Amino acid sequence: MRKLLLPSLIVAATLLILVKLFYLQVVDDSYKLKSENNAIKIVYEYPERGYIYDRNGKLLVANQPSYDLMVIPREIKNLDTLEFCKLLDITKQDFDRILKKAINHSPRLPSPFLTQLNRKDFAAFQEKIGKFKGFEIQKRSLRDYQVAVGANIFGYITQVNQAIIDNNPYYRSGDLIGKQGVEQEYEELLRGQKGVKYYQRDKFNRIIGPYKNGIYDTIAKQGEDITLSIDIELQKYGEALMANKRGGIVAIEPKTGEILALISAPSYDPALLVGRQRSRNYTKLYNDSIAMPLFDRGLLAEYPPGSPFKILTALIGLQEEVIDEQTTFFCRRGFSYGNRFMRCHDSGGFSLNAGMYSSCNTYFANVYKKTIEKYPKPSQGVDAWSSHLKSFGLGDYMGYDLPPGKRGKVPTTKLYDKYYSAGGWRSTTIISNAIGQGEILTTPIQLCNVMAAVANQGYYYTPHVIKKIQHYDIDAKFTTKHQTTIDQQYFPPVINGLFDVYNKGTASRLQVEGIEICGKTGTAENFTKIDGKRVQLTDHSIFVAFAPKDDPKIAIAVFVENGYWGARIAGPISSLMIEKYLKGTITRTDLEKRMFESSLEKEYAKVISGEPFSINK
């Protein structure tokens, strides 16, 4: 029996190989499509990308026809190079460089020679294409922006590189792919599905008809349309208000987590990254290392949150039961700790409400100190405090549906044990955390999300820009409620304090008739290194708010770099955007005029000019 085992295995293996060969060579012709490229011409049909709309159905991004000039190097014959270059407005050096690159890619397969020709360029070339053997036109579509704002939201379209081709079999040389913004995040839905047609060639390389009567041909499928949560009119207004300023604005609908506006200033017209000038324009934007228009400050910029962080200091103090609404601390123009002094602009006794609308540093320093010292060890207090902050989404990626992001920073025991020797620090060592300075960093979208959670009295939804996808449901993570560690009962007294910020506090001059706004001004110290030295620059202007008080429909966070103090720049912008969204018109034309006319360009120039900065004391 054993003697028959080996011969049997050999016979079985031979039969399997023969069956597989028969299947590949006779039954399955698809492999011949790859092996007979000399006899088969493959033509791809590129679909239109899906359209993009705003939350109100306004078309934001459509498509326009474009033409790529493709080259098959081995098929070039009797080419009049000078005429060819003159027709396409390129140099002989350009021609040689591009052709060499195409040969290196593949002498017998088409690769892009010149991309994104417009109708005029295409028409001029089309008339004489018969003279230029080895060249053909590949029709594609490019983005056609209906608005000149929202570039950081949309992203852009660019050619795939070799790394993408190697890692994703869908893409071929010359294909386009979404980069940044929703174009990247929803690429697989927006791009659609390419169609392909196979043609049989004769021995003279002429097409004689469809290969196998077209049984392998497929039809292009247009990309899915998507609807964004963005209100494009609010986006336009916010970008206009931020003219000649730098910073980020995020507005969210609290009940859903839908992002209403996502503004990064300075920005640029998304149309700059379309067409043959795309590469040149991108390089110019990329090399602007001062204004950094490609840097999305709403998502990527990490700032000290300043006084808006006092909202969290109060909520954590209430939850930890180290204070109640009536707990009062006395302020004598500041808070003394050891041989140091945290200055404050107030004096007298302050409870929660007065501490909030007056933004008393002494009040919140005491709340923070009592929170940390509630526990036997400062390390335990800091860890409990950090845990509360993280429940609001701080110190981590938000999980929103846009590619870039920063975690911000929530300090922990591990951090302080590294800075100081273990056990060598206590609550007063890190007291600046109480007022949003210290080691805390937040992004504008994180701070806006905090305000959404406060508006909802304890919960939030992951911020997102997608509202609807044609034929698909949006990701379930955007409809999942996240609960903070703060009980609902502690939010109303804090909200009342935020409401009084507008009634009798630091934002009393920013009221909008008919809208009950809850907000908090903020001023954050701003440092940088110039010639290796740590230099204090003009403070950042920060403001957070939500409205209406009893039925919040919008939460907003505004960061304006070098904007002096919260009520000077960020506060008016917040009030104006809230009124714009809720009313559609502006009654505070005095604020609007001031914001449109205000410019911080002189402040930004001081880094280069060496003029002194305005330090708010």
Tab-separated table of N, CA, C and O in Angstrom, residues 24 33 37 77 138 172 189 239 288 383 432 482 514 555 577 588 601 610:
chain	number	residue	atom	x	y	z
A	24	LEU	N	-6.923	28.334	-16.899
A	24	LEU	CA	-6.324	29.630	-17.184
A	24	LEU	C	-6.249	29.919	-18.675
A	24	LEU	O	-6.447	31.038	-19.120
A	33	LEU	N	-5.644	39.144	-20.772
A	33	LEU	CA	-5.718	40.599	-20.863
A	33	LEU	C	-4.430	41.239	-20.378
A	33	LEU	O	-4.058	42.321	-20.802
A	37	ASN	N	-0.738	42.400	-23.933
A	37	ASN	CA	-0.887	43.835	-24.048
A	37	ASN	C	-0.548	44.346	-25.445
A	37	ASN	O	-1.020	45.393	-25.855
A	77	LYS	N	6.550	57.975	-33.370
A	77	LYS	CA	7.225	57.839	-34.662
A	77	LYS	C	7.170	59.161	-35.426
A	77	LYS	O	6.136	59.817	-35.471
A	138	GLN	N	-6.814	61.429	-22.836
A	138	GLN	CA	-7.629	60.738	-21.837
A	138	GLN	C	-8.532	61.787	-21.173
A	138	GLN	O	-8.047	62.727	-20.549
A	172	ARG	N	-3.907	53.836	-11.141
A	172	ARG	CA	-2.885	53.701	-12.166
A	172	ARG	C	-2.202	55.057	-12.343
A	172	ARG	O	-2.694	56.082	-11.882
A	189	LEU	N	-15.961	56.861	-1.800
A	189	LEU	CA	-17.340	57.126	-2.205
A	189	LEU	C	-17.391	58.166	-3.317
A	189	LEU	O	-18.145	58.014	-4.293
A	239	GLU	N	-15.188	83.568	7.422
A	239	GLU	CA	-13.929	83.827	6.726
A	239	GLU	C	-13.754	85.318	6.442
A	239	GLU	O	-12.648	85.851	6.504
A	288	ASP	N	4.786	79.415	2.155
A	288	ASP	CA	4.465	80.564	3.002
A	288	ASP	C	4.519	80.114	4.464
A	288	ASP	O	3.506	79.756	5.070
A	383	ASP	N	-4.779	62.973	38.737
A	383	ASP	CA	-5.312	61.905	37.892
A	383	ASP	C	-6.841	61.953	37.824
A	383	ASP	O	-7.436	61.711	36.765
A	432	SER	N	-1.501	77.251	37.839
A	432	SER	CA	-1.914	77.957	36.608
A	432	SER	C	-2.858	77.122	35.751
A	432	SER	O	-3.545	77.658	34.875
A	482	HIS	N	-21.891	60.524	23.804
A	482	HIS	CA	-20.793	60.393	24.747
A	482	HIS	C	-21.141	61.166	26.023
A	482	HIS	O	-21.417	62.371	25.962
A	514	GLY	N	-32.630	89.944	21.511
A	514	GLY	CA	-33.489	88.826	21.130
A	514	GLY	C	-32.839	87.467	21.201
A	514	GLY	O	-33.487	86.458	20.948
A	555	ALA	N	-22.991	76.083	19.121
A	555	ALA	CA	-21.880	76.304	20.045
A	555	ALA	C	-20.695	76.751	19.212
A	555	ALA	O	-20.520	76.288	18.077
A	577	MET	N	-21.404	85.810	14.559
A	577	MET	CA	-21.681	84.539	13.899
A	577	MET	C	-22.918	83.858	14.482
A	577	MET	O	-23.682	83.216	13.754
A	588	ARG	N	-26.135	93.969	14.993
A	588	ARG	CA	-24.963	94.595	15.618
A	588	ARG	C	-23.985	95.043	14.532
A	588	ARG	O	-22.855	94.582	14.428
A	601	GLU	N	-2.323	92.565	11.072
A	601	GLU	CA	-1.122	92.351	10.269
A	601	GLU	C	0.100	93.025	10.881
A	601	GLU	O	1.219	92.505	10.805
A	610	GLY	N	10.867	93.356	14.738
A	610	GLY	CA	11.508	93.570	16.030
A	610	GLY	C	10.819	94.611	16.893
A	610	GLY	O	11.278	94.928	17.997
